[in-house]
Coordinates of C-alpha atoms in Angstrom, one line a residue:
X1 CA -180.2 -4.5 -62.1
X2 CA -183.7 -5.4 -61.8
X3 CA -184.3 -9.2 -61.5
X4 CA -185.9 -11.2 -64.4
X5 CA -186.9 -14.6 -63.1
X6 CA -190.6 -14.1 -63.9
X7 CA -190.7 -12.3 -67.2
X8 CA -188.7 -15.3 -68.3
X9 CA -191.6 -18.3 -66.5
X10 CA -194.1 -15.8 -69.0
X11 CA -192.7 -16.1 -72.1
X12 CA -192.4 -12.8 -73.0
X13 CA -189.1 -10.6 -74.1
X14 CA -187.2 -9.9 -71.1
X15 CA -186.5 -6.6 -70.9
X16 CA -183.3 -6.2 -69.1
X17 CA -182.2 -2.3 -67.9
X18 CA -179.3 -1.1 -66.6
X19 CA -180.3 2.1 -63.9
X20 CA -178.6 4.8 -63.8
X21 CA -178.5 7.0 -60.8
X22 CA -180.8 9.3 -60.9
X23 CA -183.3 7.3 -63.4
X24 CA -186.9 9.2 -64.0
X25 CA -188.4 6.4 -65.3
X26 CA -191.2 4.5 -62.4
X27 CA -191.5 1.1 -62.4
X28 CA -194.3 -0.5 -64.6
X29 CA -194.0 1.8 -67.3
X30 CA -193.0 0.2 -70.8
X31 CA -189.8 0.6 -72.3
X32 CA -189.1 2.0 -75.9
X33 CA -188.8 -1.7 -77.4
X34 CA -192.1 -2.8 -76.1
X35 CA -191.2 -5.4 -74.1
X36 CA -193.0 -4.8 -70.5
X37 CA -190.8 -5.3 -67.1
X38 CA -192.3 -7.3 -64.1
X39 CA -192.9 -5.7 -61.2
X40 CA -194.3 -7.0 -57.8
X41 CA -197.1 -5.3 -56.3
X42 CA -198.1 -7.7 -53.5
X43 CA -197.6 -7.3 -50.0
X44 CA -194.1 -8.8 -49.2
X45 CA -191.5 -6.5 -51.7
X46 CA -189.3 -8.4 -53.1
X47 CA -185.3 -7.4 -52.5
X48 CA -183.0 -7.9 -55.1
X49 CA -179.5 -9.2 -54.8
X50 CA -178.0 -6.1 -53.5
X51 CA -180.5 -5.8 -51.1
X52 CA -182.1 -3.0 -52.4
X53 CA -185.5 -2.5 -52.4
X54 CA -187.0 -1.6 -56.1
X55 CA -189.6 0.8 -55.9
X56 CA -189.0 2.9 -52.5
X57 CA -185.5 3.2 -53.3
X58 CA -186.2 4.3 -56.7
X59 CA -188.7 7.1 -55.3
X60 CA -186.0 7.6 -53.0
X61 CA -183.3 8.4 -55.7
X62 CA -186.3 10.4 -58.0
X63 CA -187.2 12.5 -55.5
X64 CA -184.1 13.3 -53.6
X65 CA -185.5 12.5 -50.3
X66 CA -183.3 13.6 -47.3
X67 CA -180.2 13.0 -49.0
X68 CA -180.9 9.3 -50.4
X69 CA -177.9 6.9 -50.5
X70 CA -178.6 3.7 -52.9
X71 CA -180.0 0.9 -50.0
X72 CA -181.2 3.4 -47.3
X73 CA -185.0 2.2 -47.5
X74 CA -187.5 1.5 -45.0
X75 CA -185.5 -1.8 -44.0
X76 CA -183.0 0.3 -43.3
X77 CA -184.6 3.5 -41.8
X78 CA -184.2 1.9 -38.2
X79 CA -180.4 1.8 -38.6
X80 CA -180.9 5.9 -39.7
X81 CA -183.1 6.6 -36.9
X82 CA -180.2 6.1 -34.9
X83 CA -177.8 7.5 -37.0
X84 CA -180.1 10.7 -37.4
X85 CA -180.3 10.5 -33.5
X86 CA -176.6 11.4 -32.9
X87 CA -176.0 13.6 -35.0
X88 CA -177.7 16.8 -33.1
X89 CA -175.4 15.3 -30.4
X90 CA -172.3 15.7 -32.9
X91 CA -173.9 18.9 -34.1
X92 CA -174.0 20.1 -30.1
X93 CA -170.2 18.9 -29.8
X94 CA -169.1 20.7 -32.9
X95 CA -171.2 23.9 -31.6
X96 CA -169.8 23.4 -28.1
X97 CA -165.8 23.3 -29.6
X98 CA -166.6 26.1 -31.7
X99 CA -167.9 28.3 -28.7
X100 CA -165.2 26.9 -26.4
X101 CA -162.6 28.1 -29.2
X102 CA -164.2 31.1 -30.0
X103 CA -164.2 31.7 -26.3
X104 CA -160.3 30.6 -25.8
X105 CA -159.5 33.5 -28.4
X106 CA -161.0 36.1 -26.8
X107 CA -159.6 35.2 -23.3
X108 CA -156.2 35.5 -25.6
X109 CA -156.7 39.0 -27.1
X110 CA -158.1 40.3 -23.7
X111 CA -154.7 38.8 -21.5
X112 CA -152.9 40.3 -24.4
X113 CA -154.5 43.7 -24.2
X114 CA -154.3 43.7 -20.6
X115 CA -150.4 42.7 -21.1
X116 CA -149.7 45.4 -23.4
X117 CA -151.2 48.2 -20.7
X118 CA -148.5 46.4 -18.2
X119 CA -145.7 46.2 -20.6
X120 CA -146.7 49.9 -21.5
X121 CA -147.1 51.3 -17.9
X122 CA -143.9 49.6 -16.7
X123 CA -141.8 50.3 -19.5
X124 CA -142.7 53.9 -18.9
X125 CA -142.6 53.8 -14.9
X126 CA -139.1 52.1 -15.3
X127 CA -137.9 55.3 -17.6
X128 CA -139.7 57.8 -15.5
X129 CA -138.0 56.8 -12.2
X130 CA -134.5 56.4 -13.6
X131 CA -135.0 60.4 -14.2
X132 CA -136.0 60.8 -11.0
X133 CA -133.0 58.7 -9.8
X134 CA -130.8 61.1 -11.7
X135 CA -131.6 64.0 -9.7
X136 CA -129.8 62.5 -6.5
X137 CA -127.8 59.8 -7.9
X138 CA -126.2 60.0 -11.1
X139 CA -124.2 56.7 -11.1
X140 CA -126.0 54.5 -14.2
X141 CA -123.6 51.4 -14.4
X142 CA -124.3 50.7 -11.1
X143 CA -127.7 51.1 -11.7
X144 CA -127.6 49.0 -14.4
X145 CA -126.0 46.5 -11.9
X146 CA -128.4 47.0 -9.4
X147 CA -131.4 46.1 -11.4
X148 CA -129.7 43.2 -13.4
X149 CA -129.1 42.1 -10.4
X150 CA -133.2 40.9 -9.6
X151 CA -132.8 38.4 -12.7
X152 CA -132.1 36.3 -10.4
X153 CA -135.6 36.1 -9.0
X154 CA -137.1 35.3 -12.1
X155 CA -136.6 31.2 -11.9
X156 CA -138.4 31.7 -8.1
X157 CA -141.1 33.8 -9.9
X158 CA -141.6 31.4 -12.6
X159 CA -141.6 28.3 -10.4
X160 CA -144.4 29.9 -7.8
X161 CA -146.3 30.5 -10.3
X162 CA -146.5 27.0 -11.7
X163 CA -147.6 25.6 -8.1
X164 CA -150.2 27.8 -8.2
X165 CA -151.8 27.0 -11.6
X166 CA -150.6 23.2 -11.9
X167 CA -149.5 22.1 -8.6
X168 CA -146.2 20.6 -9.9
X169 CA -144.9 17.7 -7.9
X170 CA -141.0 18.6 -8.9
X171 CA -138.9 20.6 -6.2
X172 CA -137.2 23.6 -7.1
X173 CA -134.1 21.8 -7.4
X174 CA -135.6 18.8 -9.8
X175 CA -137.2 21.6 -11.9
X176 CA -134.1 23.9 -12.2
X177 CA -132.1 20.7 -13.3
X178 CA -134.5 19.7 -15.6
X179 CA -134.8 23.3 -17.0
X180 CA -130.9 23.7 -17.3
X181 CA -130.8 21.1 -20.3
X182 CA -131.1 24.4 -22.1
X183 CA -127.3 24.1 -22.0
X184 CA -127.1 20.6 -23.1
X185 CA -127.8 17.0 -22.5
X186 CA -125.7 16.9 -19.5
X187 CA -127.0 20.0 -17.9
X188 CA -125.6 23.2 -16.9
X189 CA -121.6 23.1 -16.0
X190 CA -119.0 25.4 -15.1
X191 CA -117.3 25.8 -18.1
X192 CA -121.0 26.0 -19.9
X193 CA -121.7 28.7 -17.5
X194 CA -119.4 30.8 -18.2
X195 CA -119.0 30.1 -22.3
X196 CA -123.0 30.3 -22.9
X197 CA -123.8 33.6 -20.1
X198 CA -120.9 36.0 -20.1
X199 CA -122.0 36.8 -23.8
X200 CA -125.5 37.5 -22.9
X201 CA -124.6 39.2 -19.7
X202 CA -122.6 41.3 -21.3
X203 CA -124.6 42.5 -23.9
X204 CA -127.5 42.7 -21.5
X205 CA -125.4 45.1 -19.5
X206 CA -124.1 47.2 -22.1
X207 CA -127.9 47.4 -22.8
X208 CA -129.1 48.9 -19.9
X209 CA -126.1 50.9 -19.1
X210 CA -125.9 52.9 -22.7
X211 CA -129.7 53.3 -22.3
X212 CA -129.1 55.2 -19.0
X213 CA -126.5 57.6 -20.3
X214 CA -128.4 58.3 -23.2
X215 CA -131.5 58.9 -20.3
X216 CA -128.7 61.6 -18.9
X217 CA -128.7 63.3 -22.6
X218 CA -132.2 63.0 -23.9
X219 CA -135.7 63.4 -23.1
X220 CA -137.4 59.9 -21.5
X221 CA -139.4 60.4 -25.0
X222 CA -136.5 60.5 -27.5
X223 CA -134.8 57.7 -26.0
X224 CA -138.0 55.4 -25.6
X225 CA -138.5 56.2 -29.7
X226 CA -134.8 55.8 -30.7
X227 CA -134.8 52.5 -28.6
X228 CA -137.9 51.3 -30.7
X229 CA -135.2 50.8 -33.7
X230 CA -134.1 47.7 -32.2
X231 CA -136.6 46.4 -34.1
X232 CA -135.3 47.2 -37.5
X233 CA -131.8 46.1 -36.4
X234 CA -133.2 42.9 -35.4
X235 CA -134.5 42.2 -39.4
X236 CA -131.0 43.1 -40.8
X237 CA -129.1 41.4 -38.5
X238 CA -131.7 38.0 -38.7
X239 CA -131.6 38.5 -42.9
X240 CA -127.5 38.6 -42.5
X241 CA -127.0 36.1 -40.1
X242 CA -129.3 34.2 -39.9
X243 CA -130.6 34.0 -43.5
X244 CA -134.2 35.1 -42.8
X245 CA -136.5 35.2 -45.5
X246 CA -136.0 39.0 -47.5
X247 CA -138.9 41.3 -47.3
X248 CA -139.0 44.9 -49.6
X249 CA -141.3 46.1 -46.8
X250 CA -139.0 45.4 -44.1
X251 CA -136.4 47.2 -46.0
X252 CA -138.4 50.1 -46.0
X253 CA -139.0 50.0 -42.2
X254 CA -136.0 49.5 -41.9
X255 CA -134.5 52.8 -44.0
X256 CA -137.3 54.8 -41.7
X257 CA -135.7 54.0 -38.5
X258 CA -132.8 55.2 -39.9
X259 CA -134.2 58.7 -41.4
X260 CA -135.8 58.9 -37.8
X261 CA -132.2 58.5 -36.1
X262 CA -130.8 61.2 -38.4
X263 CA -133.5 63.3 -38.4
X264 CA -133.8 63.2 -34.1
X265 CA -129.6 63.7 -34.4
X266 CA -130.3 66.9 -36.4
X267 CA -132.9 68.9 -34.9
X268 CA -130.6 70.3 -32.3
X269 CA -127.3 70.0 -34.7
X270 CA -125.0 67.3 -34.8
X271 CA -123.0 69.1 -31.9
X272 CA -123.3 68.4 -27.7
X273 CA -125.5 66.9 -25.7
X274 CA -128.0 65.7 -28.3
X275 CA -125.7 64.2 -30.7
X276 CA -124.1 61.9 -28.1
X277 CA -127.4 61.1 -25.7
X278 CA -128.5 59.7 -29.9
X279 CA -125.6 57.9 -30.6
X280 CA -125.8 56.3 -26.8
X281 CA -129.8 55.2 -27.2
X282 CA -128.7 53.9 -30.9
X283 CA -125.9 51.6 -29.3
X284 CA -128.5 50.5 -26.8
X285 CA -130.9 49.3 -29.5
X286 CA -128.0 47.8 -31.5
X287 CA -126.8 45.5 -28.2
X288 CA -130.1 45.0 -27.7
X289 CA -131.0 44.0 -31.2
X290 CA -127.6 41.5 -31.1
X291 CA -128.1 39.9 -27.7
X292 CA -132.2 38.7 -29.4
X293 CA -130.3 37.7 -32.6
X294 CA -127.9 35.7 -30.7
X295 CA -130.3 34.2 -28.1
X296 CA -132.1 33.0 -31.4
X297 CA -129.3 31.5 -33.2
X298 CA -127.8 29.5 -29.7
X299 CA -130.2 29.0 -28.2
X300 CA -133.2 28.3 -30.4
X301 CA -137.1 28.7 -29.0
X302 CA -136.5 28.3 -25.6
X303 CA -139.8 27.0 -23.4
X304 CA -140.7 29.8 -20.8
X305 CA -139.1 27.6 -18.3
X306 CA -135.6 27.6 -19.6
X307 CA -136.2 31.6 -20.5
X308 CA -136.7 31.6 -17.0
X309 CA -133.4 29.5 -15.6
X310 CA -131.4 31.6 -18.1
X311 CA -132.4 35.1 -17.0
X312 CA -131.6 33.9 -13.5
X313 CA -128.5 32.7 -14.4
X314 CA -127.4 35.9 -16.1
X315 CA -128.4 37.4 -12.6
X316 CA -126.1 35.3 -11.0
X317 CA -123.1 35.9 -13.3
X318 CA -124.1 39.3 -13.1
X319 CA -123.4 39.5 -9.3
X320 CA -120.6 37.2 -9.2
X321 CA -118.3 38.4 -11.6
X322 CA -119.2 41.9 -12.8
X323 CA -119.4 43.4 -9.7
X324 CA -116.2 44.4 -9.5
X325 CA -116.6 46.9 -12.0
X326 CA -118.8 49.3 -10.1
X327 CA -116.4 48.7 -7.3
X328 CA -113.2 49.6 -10.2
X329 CA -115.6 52.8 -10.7
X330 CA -116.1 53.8 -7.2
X331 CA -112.3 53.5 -6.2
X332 CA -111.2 55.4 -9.6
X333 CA -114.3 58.0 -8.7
X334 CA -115.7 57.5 -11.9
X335 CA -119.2 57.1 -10.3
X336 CA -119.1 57.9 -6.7
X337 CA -122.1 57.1 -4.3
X338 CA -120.9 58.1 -0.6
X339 CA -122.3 56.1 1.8
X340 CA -124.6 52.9 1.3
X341 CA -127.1 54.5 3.9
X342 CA -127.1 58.0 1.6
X343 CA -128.0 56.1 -1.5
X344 CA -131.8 56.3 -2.6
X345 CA -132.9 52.8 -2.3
X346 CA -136.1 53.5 -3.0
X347 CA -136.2 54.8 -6.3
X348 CA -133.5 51.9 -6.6
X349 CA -135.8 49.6 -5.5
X350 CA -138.9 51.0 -7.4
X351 CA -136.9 50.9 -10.5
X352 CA -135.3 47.4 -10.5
X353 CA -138.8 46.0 -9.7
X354 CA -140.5 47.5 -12.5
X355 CA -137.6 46.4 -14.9
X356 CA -137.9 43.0 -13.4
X357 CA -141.9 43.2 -13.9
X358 CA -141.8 44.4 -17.7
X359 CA -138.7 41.2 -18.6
X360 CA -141.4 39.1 -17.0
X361 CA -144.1 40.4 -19.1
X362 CA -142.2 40.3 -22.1
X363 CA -141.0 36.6 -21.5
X364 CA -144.8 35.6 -20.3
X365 CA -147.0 37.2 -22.7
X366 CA -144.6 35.6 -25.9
X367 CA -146.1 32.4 -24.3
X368 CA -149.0 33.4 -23.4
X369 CA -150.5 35.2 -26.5
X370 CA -149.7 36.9 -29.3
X371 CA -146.2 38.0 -29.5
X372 CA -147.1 41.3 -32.0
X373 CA -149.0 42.6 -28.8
X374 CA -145.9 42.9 -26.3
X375 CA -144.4 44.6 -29.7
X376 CA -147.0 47.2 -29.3
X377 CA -146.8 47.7 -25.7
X378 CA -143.4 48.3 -26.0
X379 CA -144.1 51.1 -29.2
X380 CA -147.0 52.4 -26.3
X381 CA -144.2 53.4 -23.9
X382 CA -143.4 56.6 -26.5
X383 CA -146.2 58.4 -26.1
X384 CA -146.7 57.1 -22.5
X385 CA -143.6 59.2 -21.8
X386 CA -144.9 61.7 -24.2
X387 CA -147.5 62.5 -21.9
X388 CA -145.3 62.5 -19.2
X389 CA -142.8 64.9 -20.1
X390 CA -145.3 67.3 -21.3
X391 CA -147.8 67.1 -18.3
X392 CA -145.0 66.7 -15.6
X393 CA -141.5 68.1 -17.1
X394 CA -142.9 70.5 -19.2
X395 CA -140.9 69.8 -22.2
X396 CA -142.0 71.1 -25.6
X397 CA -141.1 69.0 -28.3
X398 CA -139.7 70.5 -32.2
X399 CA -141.1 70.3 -35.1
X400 CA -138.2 67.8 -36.0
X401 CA -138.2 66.0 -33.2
X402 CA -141.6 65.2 -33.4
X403 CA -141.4 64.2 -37.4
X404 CA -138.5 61.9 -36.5
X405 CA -140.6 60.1 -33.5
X406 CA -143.3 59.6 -35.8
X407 CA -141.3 58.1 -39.0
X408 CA -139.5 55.7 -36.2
X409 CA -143.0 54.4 -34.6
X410 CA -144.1 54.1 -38.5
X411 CA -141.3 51.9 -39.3
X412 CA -141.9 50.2 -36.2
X413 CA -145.4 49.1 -37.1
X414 CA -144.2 48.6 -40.3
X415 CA -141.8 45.7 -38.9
X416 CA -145.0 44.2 -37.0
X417 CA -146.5 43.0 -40.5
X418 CA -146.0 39.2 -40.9
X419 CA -144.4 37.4 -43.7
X420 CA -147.7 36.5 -46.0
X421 CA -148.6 40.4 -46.0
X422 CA -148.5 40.7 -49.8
X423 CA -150.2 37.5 -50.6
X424 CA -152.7 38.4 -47.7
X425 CA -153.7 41.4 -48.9
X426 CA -154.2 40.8 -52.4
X427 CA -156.4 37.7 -51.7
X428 CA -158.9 40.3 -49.8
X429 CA -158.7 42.8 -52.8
X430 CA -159.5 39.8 -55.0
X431 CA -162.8 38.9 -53.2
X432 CA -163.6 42.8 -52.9
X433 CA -163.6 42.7 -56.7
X434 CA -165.3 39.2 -56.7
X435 CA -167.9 40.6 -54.5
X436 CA -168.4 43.7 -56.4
X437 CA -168.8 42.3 -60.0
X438 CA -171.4 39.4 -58.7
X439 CA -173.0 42.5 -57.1
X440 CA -173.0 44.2 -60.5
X441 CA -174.1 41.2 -62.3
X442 CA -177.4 41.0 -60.2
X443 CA -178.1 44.6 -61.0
X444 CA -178.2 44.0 -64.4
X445 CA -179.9 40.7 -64.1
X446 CA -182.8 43.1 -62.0
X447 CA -182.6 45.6 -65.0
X448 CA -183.4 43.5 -67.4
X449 CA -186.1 41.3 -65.9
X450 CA -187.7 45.0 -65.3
X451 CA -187.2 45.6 -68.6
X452 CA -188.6 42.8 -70.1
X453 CA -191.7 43.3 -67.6
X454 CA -192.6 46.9 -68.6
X455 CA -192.3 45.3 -72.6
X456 CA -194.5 42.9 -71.9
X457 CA -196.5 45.0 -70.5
X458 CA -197.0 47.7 -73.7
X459 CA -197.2 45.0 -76.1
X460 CA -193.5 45.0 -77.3
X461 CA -190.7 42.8 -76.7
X462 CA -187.1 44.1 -75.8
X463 CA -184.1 41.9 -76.3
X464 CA -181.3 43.5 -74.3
X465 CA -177.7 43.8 -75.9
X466 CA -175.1 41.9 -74.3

């Protein structure tokens, strides 16, 4: 409100206004009632109350300049100097965390592509040998025992690693202790031990071992692709037991796997060889799909630490008490091996260590990046042994066999889509057709104007239709 102090010493009508915000009116001009406003025009402005100076900060607010606020005048365009001066330091900062984020992701995505080559190339490598085990020693549960037995370097693994890229201060022994809460508040006992591994041992070794018999039966290919259904069995297990939220394209994935089983059970009749090396790689992705579902609901989102202790503790349950089963097999010459020194230790050796290097890539790249990556490392390892076979075995693939191994890796993918697909997706079809009518709009915006130009033009005048 503009002050009145002087129109009222004159004598004449005070004229008293209240401004809007955006007034046109300049000061001096007379109002609609005649009356006439004062207005200072020496040197000194005068402030008002507020402290706002009249006529700048009117021009100010007519003309919009630089974003005026009500009392940012000249007396206080010292104060904005400043202000203006930091902000192309903000404006750097902002730029900086954007790059430095921009640059984190694609650090991400790269360690995750390089990840899925390893947990490709191993996956395969670890397949590949086991057949080449087979050839000279055809004993898979101790194989299976054998390589579950290198669990228990994971923990050493996982604690060399974090010297090296953090330099922790805790000893091994402080750091497994601290990393054994996993089993509870008071740490890791003997009774806890045995309760929480021997189910997860087990399952892990009934794993492995089924998925070496069905190696005996089947093509590396076929059992690679038939193990990929783990997947599915992972949703319908989670959506039973654990009450996971229901999804229609899940379902479908889901009922593809299961064609793909059939369909791979089929193509050489459901008779011999074929029939049982499927029914042996479907029980692997079932135990396999169980132990996950399990770990989940006891276990919870473990840190990579804890992932670490546990594996190693499953390694030492697994030597400890299961091996007296390959020694129950040897004795009843259920698998035989002969001598220790006649054994082939280093395809043993070659395959343990890649099975110990693809867990470890699996557990690491969860934590490290995106988990659907590892996913589709895994889903790489078909035709990684695809190529294999062909180029190195030979083997020539059916028509049916083929069809099934291509509806399983379809339902596989299918599995990888996250929960918000649906909404996703129809959000981006929406600004498609956003985008397209605006588009569509300025076309016959352009029309028209053209129109009306080429009217003009001859003399006539053209009112377009709506």
């Amino acid at each position: 409100m503009i002050s009145t102090e002087s129109v009222l010493e004159s004598g004449d009508q005070p004229c008293i206004r209240m401004e809007p915000l955006m007034n046109t009116h300049l000061p001096g001009k007379a109002t609609q009632t005649g009356g006439s406003c004062a207005v200072f025009m020496d040197g000194s402005t005068k402030v008002t109350a507020n402290g706002v100076h009249d006529i700048e900060d009117r021009i100010l607010r007519i003309t919009g300049y630089y974003g005026y606020n009500p009392g940012y005048s000249s007396h206080r365009r010292g104060d904005g100097s400043e202000s203006q001066a930091d902000t192309p330091g903000s404006e750097t900062s902002e730029e900086s965390r954007s790059y430095q984020a921009c640059t984190n992701t694609a650090l991400k995505v790269l360690g995750g592509l390089l990840l899925v080559l390893g947990v490709s190339s191993s996956w395969v490598g670890t397949t590949q040998v086991v057949k080449l085990t087979f050839q000279s020693f055809s004993c898979p549960f101790f194989i299976s025992w054998f390589s579950s037995n290198w669990n228990i370097l994971f923990f050493p693994i996982y604690y060399s690693g974090l010297v090296v890229t953090t330099r922790e201060k805790q000893t091994p022994i402080q750091k497994f202790r601290e990393c054994s809460k996993l089993f509870g508040e008071d740490g890791m006992t003997l009774k806890l031990f045995v309760k929480r591994t021997a189910p997860f041992s087990i399952l892990w070794t009934l794993t492995n071992y089924l998925y070496l018999m069905a190696l005996k039966k089947l093509t590396a290919t076929d059992v690679s692709a038939l193990y990929c259904c783990h997947k599915a069995f992972v949703f319908l297990l989670s959506w039973i037991v654990l009450k996971d939220r229901f999804m229609g394209v899940r379902i479908v994935a889901a009922i593809m796997a299961i064609t793909g089983i059939v369909m791979m059970a089929y193509a050489d009749g459901f008779h011999g060889d074929s029939f049982v090396g499927v029914a042996l790689a479907v029980g692997s992705a079932s135990t396999s799909a169980l132990y996950k579902v399990l770990f989940k609901m006891f276990l919870g989102s473990a840190s990579l630490g804890e992932v670490a202790h546990f594996l190693s503790t499953m390694g030492f349950f697994n030597l400890i008490f299961i091996s007296c089963v390959p020694l129950i097999l040897y004795f009843t010459k259920v698998e035989h091996w002969g001598s220790l020194s006649s054994l082939p230790w280093g395809y043993l050796c070659g395959m343990a260590g890649l099975w110990l290097v693809f867990n470890i890539l699996v557990h690491v790249g969860v934590v490290l990046t995106y988990p659907i990556l590892i996913s589709i490392g895994t889903l790489l390892s078909v035709p990684g042994n695809a190529a294999v076979d062909v180029l190195k075995h030979e083997v020539i693939f059916s028509v049916v066999r083929l069809a099934a191994t291509c509806i399983i890796c379809l339902g596989f993918l299918l599995l990888l889509l996250p929960e918000e697909w649906d909404s996703v997706t129809l959000r981006f079809l929406a600004n498609i057709a956003d985008k397209k009518s605006e588009e569509h709009g300025e076309e016959l915006t352009e029309s028209s104007v053209h129109t009306r130009s080429r009217s003009r033009a001859n003399g006539t005048v053209s009112i377009p239709l709506a």
